[in-house]
Amino acid sequence: MPQPGRIVEIADMTAKDRYFRVELEKPLGHHPGQFVMVSVMGVGEAPISISNGPGKDNTLEMVVRRIGRLTQVLHDLKVGDTLGIRGPYGSGFDLGNFYGSDVLFVAGGLGLVPLRSLITPVVAEADRFGKITLISGCRNPSEELYRDQLDEWTDAGIEVIRLVDGTENMPWKFGVGLVTEPIPKLRLDPEKTVAALCGPPVMYKFVITALGARNVSYDHIYVDLERRMKCGVGKCGHCQINKIYCCQDGPVFRFSDLALLPEALL
């Protein structure tokens, strides 16, 4: 049964992406990279990424992109309204795989939302990790998410590389290019580096190829494939890769476990 969640904060992040902070009756107890099923009575239910890091409080943070009827209804809700929340679901990232390593995050567009649930605890315990780098890209400046948080991470000493595909004549003081372009120039020790990726499907193949060219082992690359998901409960088959269901077996995978499934990155 879903637990009720009361919306306590709403903020527009872009023209189509809205941030929600939801107060729950009890803590989620989630791992970074997991997701919840969000429902509105009489409308429907959908898998939504958890964007906040693990914690003991009763908070759920998420960003909802308006792409259909349910998400339009979510965008119409107000502070004080109630949602149904089930979960958390999915495998998530194991922080233990990152301790002691240099950590490279690569986020494309909305991929920054689930990756934030991992970046936040890594930054909070930065002394337990080596060099921390985030490459974050989006289509144009108006689509950049978590701008203030990106500034905060930069101020905290994290190397944050912010890119857009094109400025489209909008103000922008950071870089222009694809998220793959900085990788050949990074100060990167392949033996010490663990990478976490999340973004549009087309991004993975090229980022993994660029990391492979720097001799980063597939065992050290984690991919979050939750953007393939639809029903979130293994029924619709939308996220099926051979015998693997992203929503049931993932959405976070060590890439070496998928390397023989080329369609995983399509």
Coordinates of C-alpha atoms in Angstrom, one line a residue:
M1 CA 0.0 0.0 0.0
P2 CA 1.3 3.5 -0.8
Q3 CA 2.0 5.8 2.1
P4 CA 0.7 9.3 1.9
G5 CA 3.2 12.1 1.1
R6 CA 2.3 15.7 1.7
I7 CA 3.9 18.2 -0.7
V8 CA 5.8 20.8 1.3
E9 CA 7.8 22.6 -1.4
I10 CA 7.4 23.1 -5.2
A11 CA 9.8 24.9 -7.4
D12 CA 10.1 25.3 -11.2
M13 CA 13.5 24.1 -12.4
T14 CA 12.9 24.6 -16.1
A15 CA 9.9 25.2 -18.3
K16 CA 9.0 21.5 -18.1
D17 CA 10.7 20.2 -15.0
R18 CA 9.3 20.8 -11.5
Y19 CA 10.9 20.1 -8.2
F20 CA 8.9 18.6 -5.3
R21 CA 9.8 18.1 -1.7
V22 CA 7.4 15.7 0.0
E23 CA 7.0 14.9 3.7
L24 CA 6.3 11.2 4.4
E25 CA 4.9 9.5 7.4
K26 CA 8.1 7.5 7.8
P27 CA 11.6 7.5 6.3
L28 CA 12.0 5.9 2.8
G29 CA 15.2 4.1 3.9
H30 CA 16.4 4.2 0.3
H31 CA 19.8 3.8 -1.4
P32 CA 21.1 6.2 -4.0
G33 CA 19.7 5.5 -7.4
Q34 CA 16.4 3.9 -6.3
F35 CA 13.0 5.1 -7.4
V36 CA 9.5 5.3 -6.0
M37 CA 6.1 4.7 -7.5
V38 CA 4.1 8.0 -7.3
S39 CA 0.3 7.9 -7.6
V40 CA -2.5 10.3 -7.8
M41 CA -5.9 8.9 -6.9
G42 CA -8.1 8.3 -10.0
V43 CA -5.3 9.3 -12.4
G44 CA -2.5 6.7 -12.3
E45 CA 0.9 5.8 -11.0
A46 CA 4.4 6.1 -12.5
P47 CA 8.1 5.4 -11.4
I48 CA 9.9 8.6 -10.4
S49 CA 13.6 9.0 -9.5
I50 CA 14.5 9.8 -5.9
S51 CA 16.7 12.8 -6.0
N52 CA 17.8 13.2 -2.4
G53 CA 20.5 11.2 -0.7
P54 CA 19.7 8.6 2.0
G55 CA 18.8 9.9 5.4
K56 CA 16.9 9.3 8.5
D57 CA 14.3 12.1 8.0
N58 CA 10.9 11.6 6.3
T59 CA 11.8 13.6 3.2
L60 CA 11.4 12.6 -0.5
E61 CA 12.8 15.0 -3.2
M62 CA 12.1 14.4 -6.9
V63 CA 11.9 16.3 -10.2
V64 CA 9.0 15.6 -12.5
R65 CA 9.2 16.3 -16.2
R66 CA 5.8 17.1 -17.8
I67 CA 5.4 14.6 -20.5
G68 CA 1.9 13.1 -20.1
R69 CA -1.4 13.1 -18.3
L70 CA -0.1 12.0 -14.9
T71 CA 2.9 14.3 -14.9
Q72 CA 0.6 17.2 -16.0
V73 CA -1.6 16.4 -13.0
L74 CA 1.5 16.4 -10.7
H75 CA 2.5 19.8 -12.1
D76 CA -1.0 21.1 -11.2
L77 CA -0.7 20.1 -7.6
K78 CA -0.1 22.7 -4.8
V79 CA 1.8 22.8 -1.6
G80 CA -0.3 20.9 1.0
D81 CA -1.7 18.4 -1.5
T82 CA -1.1 14.7 -1.0
L83 CA 0.5 12.0 -3.2
G84 CA 0.7 8.2 -2.8
I85 CA 4.2 6.9 -2.5
R86 CA 5.3 3.3 -2.8
G87 CA 8.9 2.1 -2.5
P88 CA 11.7 2.5 -2.7
Y89 CA 12.3 0.1 -5.5
G90 CA 15.3 -1.0 -7.6
S91 CA 18.9 -1.9 -6.9
G92 CA 20.5 1.5 -6.5
F93 CA 24.2 2.4 -6.0
D94 CA 26.2 0.7 -3.3
L95 CA 28.3 3.5 -1.7
G96 CA 30.8 0.8 -0.6
N97 CA 31.9 0.4 -4.2
F98 CA 33.0 4.0 -4.3
Y99 CA 34.8 4.5 -0.9
G100 CA 38.5 5.2 -1.3
S101 CA 38.2 5.8 -5.1
D102 CA 38.3 8.8 -7.4
V103 CA 34.7 9.3 -8.4
L104 CA 33.6 10.6 -11.8
F105 CA 29.9 11.4 -12.3
V106 CA 28.6 12.0 -15.9
A107 CA 25.0 13.3 -16.1
G108 CA 23.1 14.2 -19.2
G109 CA 19.9 16.3 -18.9
L110 CA 17.4 14.7 -16.5
G111 CA 20.1 12.2 -15.5
L112 CA 21.4 14.6 -12.9
V113 CA 18.2 14.0 -10.9
P114 CA 18.8 10.4 -9.8
L115 CA 22.6 10.9 -9.8
R116 CA 22.1 13.7 -7.2
S117 CA 21.0 11.0 -4.8
L118 CA 24.5 9.6 -5.0
I119 CA 26.5 12.8 -5.5
T120 CA 25.0 14.3 -2.3
P121 CA 26.3 11.6 0.1
V122 CA 29.6 11.5 -1.7
V123 CA 30.1 15.2 -1.3
A124 CA 29.0 15.1 2.3
E125 CA 31.7 12.5 3.1
A126 CA 34.3 13.8 0.6
D127 CA 37.2 12.8 2.9
R128 CA 36.3 9.2 2.3
F129 CA 36.8 9.5 -1.4
G130 CA 39.6 10.6 -3.7
K131 CA 39.1 13.2 -6.4
I132 CA 35.4 13.9 -7.2
T133 CA 34.5 15.2 -10.6
L134 CA 31.1 15.9 -12.1
I135 CA 30.5 16.4 -15.8
S136 CA 26.9 17.7 -16.3
G137 CA 25.5 18.5 -19.7
C138 CA 22.1 19.6 -21.1
R139 CA 20.7 20.8 -24.4
N140 CA 20.8 24.6 -23.6
P141 CA 21.1 26.9 -20.6
S142 CA 17.4 27.0 -19.9
E143 CA 17.4 23.2 -19.4
E144 CA 20.1 23.1 -16.7
L145 CA 18.9 21.5 -13.4
Y146 CA 20.0 22.2 -9.9
R147 CA 22.0 25.3 -10.8
D148 CA 22.4 26.5 -7.2
Q149 CA 23.5 23.0 -6.1
L150 CA 26.1 22.9 -8.9
D151 CA 27.5 26.2 -7.6
E152 CA 27.5 24.7 -4.0
W153 CA 29.4 21.6 -5.1
T154 CA 31.9 23.8 -7.0
D155 CA 32.4 25.9 -3.8
A156 CA 32.9 22.7 -1.8
G157 CA 35.9 21.8 -4.0
I158 CA 34.3 19.4 -6.4
E159 CA 35.4 19.7 -10.0
V160 CA 32.1 20.5 -11.8
I161 CA 32.2 20.8 -15.5
R162 CA 29.0 22.4 -16.9
L163 CA 28.2 22.0 -20.5
V164 CA 25.4 22.7 -23.0
D165 CA 25.0 21.4 -26.5
G166 CA 24.5 25.0 -27.6
T167 CA 23.7 28.4 -26.0
E168 CA 20.9 29.2 -28.4
N169 CA 21.7 32.9 -27.8
M170 CA 21.0 32.6 -24.0
P171 CA 23.5 33.8 -21.4
W172 CA 26.0 31.1 -20.4
K173 CA 29.4 31.4 -18.8
F174 CA 30.4 27.7 -18.8
G175 CA 31.4 25.3 -21.6
V176 CA 29.8 24.3 -24.9
G177 CA 30.1 20.7 -26.0
L178 CA 29.1 17.1 -25.3
V179 CA 29.7 15.4 -22.0
T180 CA 32.2 13.1 -23.7
E181 CA 34.5 16.0 -24.7
P182 CA 36.2 16.7 -21.3
I183 CA 37.0 13.0 -20.6
P184 CA 40.2 12.7 -22.7
K185 CA 41.6 15.8 -20.9
L186 CA 40.7 14.8 -17.3
R187 CA 43.4 14.1 -14.7
L188 CA 42.3 10.5 -14.3
D189 CA 43.9 7.4 -12.8
P190 CA 42.1 4.5 -14.3
E191 CA 43.0 2.1 -11.5
K192 CA 41.5 4.4 -8.9
T193 CA 38.5 5.8 -10.8
V194 CA 34.9 4.6 -10.4
A195 CA 32.3 6.2 -12.7
A196 CA 28.6 6.6 -12.4
L197 CA 26.5 7.6 -15.5
C198 CA 23.0 8.6 -16.0
G199 CA 21.4 10.4 -19.0
P200 CA 19.7 9.8 -22.3
P201 CA 20.3 6.4 -23.9
V202 CA 22.5 7.8 -26.7
M203 CA 24.9 9.2 -24.1
Y204 CA 26.0 5.9 -22.6
K205 CA 27.8 4.3 -25.5
F206 CA 29.9 7.3 -26.2
V207 CA 30.8 8.0 -22.6
I208 CA 31.7 4.4 -22.0
T209 CA 33.9 4.4 -25.2
A210 CA 35.6 7.5 -24.0
L211 CA 36.2 6.0 -20.5
G212 CA 37.5 2.8 -22.2
A213 CA 40.0 4.9 -24.1
R214 CA 41.3 6.1 -20.8
N215 CA 41.6 2.4 -19.6
V216 CA 38.8 2.6 -17.1
S217 CA 37.6 -0.9 -16.5
Y218 CA 34.0 -1.9 -17.2
D219 CA 34.0 -3.2 -13.6
H220 CA 34.4 0.4 -12.5
I221 CA 31.6 1.9 -14.5
Y222 CA 28.0 2.0 -13.2
V223 CA 25.1 2.9 -15.4
D224 CA 21.6 4.0 -14.2
L225 CA 19.1 3.0 -16.9
E226 CA 15.9 4.0 -15.2
R227 CA 14.9 6.3 -18.1
R228 CA 14.0 3.1 -19.9
M229 CA 11.3 2.3 -17.3
K230 CA 7.6 2.8 -17.7
C231 CA 5.4 0.7 -15.4
G232 CA 8.1 0.1 -12.8
V233 CA 6.8 -3.3 -11.7
G234 CA 8.1 -5.6 -14.5
K235 CA 4.8 -6.0 -16.4
C236 CA 4.9 -3.8 -19.4
G237 CA 8.2 -5.0 -20.8
H238 CA 9.3 -1.5 -21.8
C239 CA 12.5 -1.8 -19.9
Q240 CA 13.3 -5.4 -20.7
I241 CA 16.8 -6.3 -22.0
N242 CA 16.9 -9.9 -22.9
K243 CA 16.1 -11.6 -19.5
I244 CA 16.8 -8.4 -17.5
Y245 CA 14.1 -6.0 -16.4
C246 CA 15.6 -2.6 -15.5
C247 CA 12.9 -1.9 -13.0
Q248 CA 13.3 -5.2 -11.2
D249 CA 17.0 -6.0 -11.7
G250 CA 18.3 -2.4 -11.9
P251 CA 18.0 0.4 -12.7
V252 CA 21.6 0.6 -11.6
F253 CA 24.0 -1.9 -13.2
R254 CA 27.7 -2.5 -13.2
F255 CA 28.5 -2.1 -16.9
S256 CA 30.6 -5.3 -17.0
D257 CA 27.3 -7.1 -16.3
L258 CA 25.7 -5.6 -19.4
A259 CA 28.7 -5.5 -21.8
L260 CA 27.5 -8.6 -23.7
L261 CA 24.0 -7.1 -24.1
P262 CA 24.6 -4.4 -26.8
E263 CA 20.9 -3.5 -26.9
A264 CA 21.2 -2.4 -23.2
L265 CA 22.5 1.0 -24.4
L266 CA 20.1 1.5 -27.2

